[in-house]
mmCIF file of C-alpha atoms in Angstrom:
data_model
loop_
_atom_site.group_PDB
_atom_site.id
_atom_site.type_symbol
_atom_site.label_atom_id
_atom_site.label_comp_id
_atom_site.label_asym_id
_atom_site.label_seq_id
_atom_site.Cartn_x
_atom_site.Cartn_y
_atom_site.Cartn_z
ATOM 1 C CA MET P 1079 92.241 110.200 87.372
ATOM 2 C CA ASN P 1080 90.024 107.366 86.225
ATOM 3 C CA SER P 1081 91.502 103.938 86.916
ATOM 4 C CA ASP P 1082 89.673 102.494 83.866
ATOM 5 C CA ASN P 1083 91.835 104.593 81.555
ATOM 6 C CA ALA P 1084 95.087 103.990 83.424
ATOM 7 C CA PRO P 1085 97.875 102.471 81.323
ATOM 8 C CA PRO P 1086 99.025 98.960 82.231
ATOM 9 C CA PRO P 1087 101.968 98.765 84.625
ATOM 10 C CA ARG P 1088 105.313 98.840 82.854
ATOM 11 C CA GLY P 1089 108.621 97.338 83.845
ATOM 12 C CA LEU P 1090 112.104 98.469 83.010
ATOM 13 C CA TYR P 1091 112.385 100.027 79.509
ATOM 14 C CA GLY P 1092 108.621 99.890 79.064
ATOM 15 C CA GLN P 1093 108.185 96.141 78.812
ATOM 16 C CA ARG P 1094 105.442 94.442 80.766
ATOM 17 C CA PRO P 1095 106.626 92.874 84.042
ATOM 18 C CA SER P 1096 106.633 89.088 84.076
ATOM 19 C CA LYS P 1097 103.780 87.259 85.741
ATOM 20 C CA SER P 1098 106.140 85.588 88.198
ATOM 21 C CA ALA P 1099 107.602 88.966 89.219
ATOM 22 C CA ASP P 1100 104.076 90.327 89.617
ATOM 23 C CA ALA P 1101 103.089 87.346 91.778
ATOM 24 C CA ALA P 1102 106.230 87.730 93.912
ATOM 25 C CA ARG P 1103 105.564 91.459 94.382
ATOM 26 C CA ARG P 1104 101.943 90.754 95.364
ATOM 27 C CA LEU P 1105 103.022 88.033 97.824
ATOM 28 C CA GLN P 1106 105.596 90.374 99.398
ATOM 29 C CA PHE P 1107 102.973 93.120 99.739
ATOM 30 C CA GLU P 1108 100.480 90.735 101.358
ATOM 31 C CA ARG P 1109 103.158 89.479 103.756
ATOM 32 C CA LEU P 1110 104.040 93.052 104.799
ATOM 33 C CA ALA P 1111 100.363 93.994 105.130
ATOM 34 C CA ALA P 1112 99.794 91.062 107.496
ATOM 35 C CA MET P 1113 102.655 92.122 109.794
ATOM 36 C CA THR P 1114 102.147 94.044 113.000
ATOM 37 C CA PRO P 1115 103.925 97.414 113.293
ATOM 38 C CA ARG P 1116 106.395 95.827 115.723
ATOM 39 C CA GLU P 1117 107.237 93.072 113.220
ATOM 40 C CA ARG P 1118 107.792 95.697 110.504
ATOM 41 C CA VAL P 1119 110.229 97.601 112.719
ATOM 42 C CA LEU P 1120 112.130 94.410 113.542
ATOM 43 C CA LEU P 1121 112.305 93.524 109.838
ATOM 44 C CA ALA P 1122 113.600 97.009 108.970
ATOM 45 C CA LEU P 1123 116.261 96.785 111.669
ATOM 46 C CA SER P 1124 117.394 93.353 110.483
ATOM 47 C CA LEU P 1125 117.621 94.614 106.885
ATOM 48 C CA LYS P 1126 119.633 97.629 108.053
ATOM 49 C CA GLU P 1127 121.990 95.312 109.948
ATOM 50 C CA ARG P 1128 122.453 93.157 106.830
ATOM 51 C CA MET P 1129 123.226 96.232 104.734
ATOM 52 C CA ARG P 1130 126.105 97.091 107.078
ATOM 53 C CA TYR P 1131 127.896 93.968 105.872
ATOM 54 C CA ILE P 1132 127.183 94.661 102.198
ATOM 55 C CA THR P 1133 128.217 98.342 102.131
ATOM 56 C CA PRO P 1134 131.225 99.031 104.357
ATOM 57 C CA ALA P 1135 131.228 102.329 106.231
ATOM 58 C CA ARG P 1136 133.723 104.931 105.074
ATOM 59 C CA ALA P 1137 136.549 105.957 107.382
ATOM 60 C CA HIS P 1138 135.489 109.563 106.969
ATOM 61 C CA GLU P 1139 133.206 111.555 104.739
ATOM 62 C CA PRO P 1140 134.798 113.292 101.754
ATOM 63 C CA GLY P 1141 135.386 116.980 102.274
ATOM 64 C CA THR P 1142 135.782 116.743 106.039
ATOM 65 C CA SER P 1143 139.009 116.676 107.957
ATOM 66 C CA LYS P 1144 139.891 113.898 110.352
#
């Protein structure tokens, strides 16, 4: 596929993403690209730990007996 003919990136519902959102996405990508693999793993683990507080674990899975 030729990148010259590629359509412009689209946001939600087809509107063009804002320039500030595009700049933030680019900055985040550059920050991740500059990280070492070890730093990426540590970041992923810290995000996983934060998600534990946002989404509480279920007592048991539906459809299974206790």
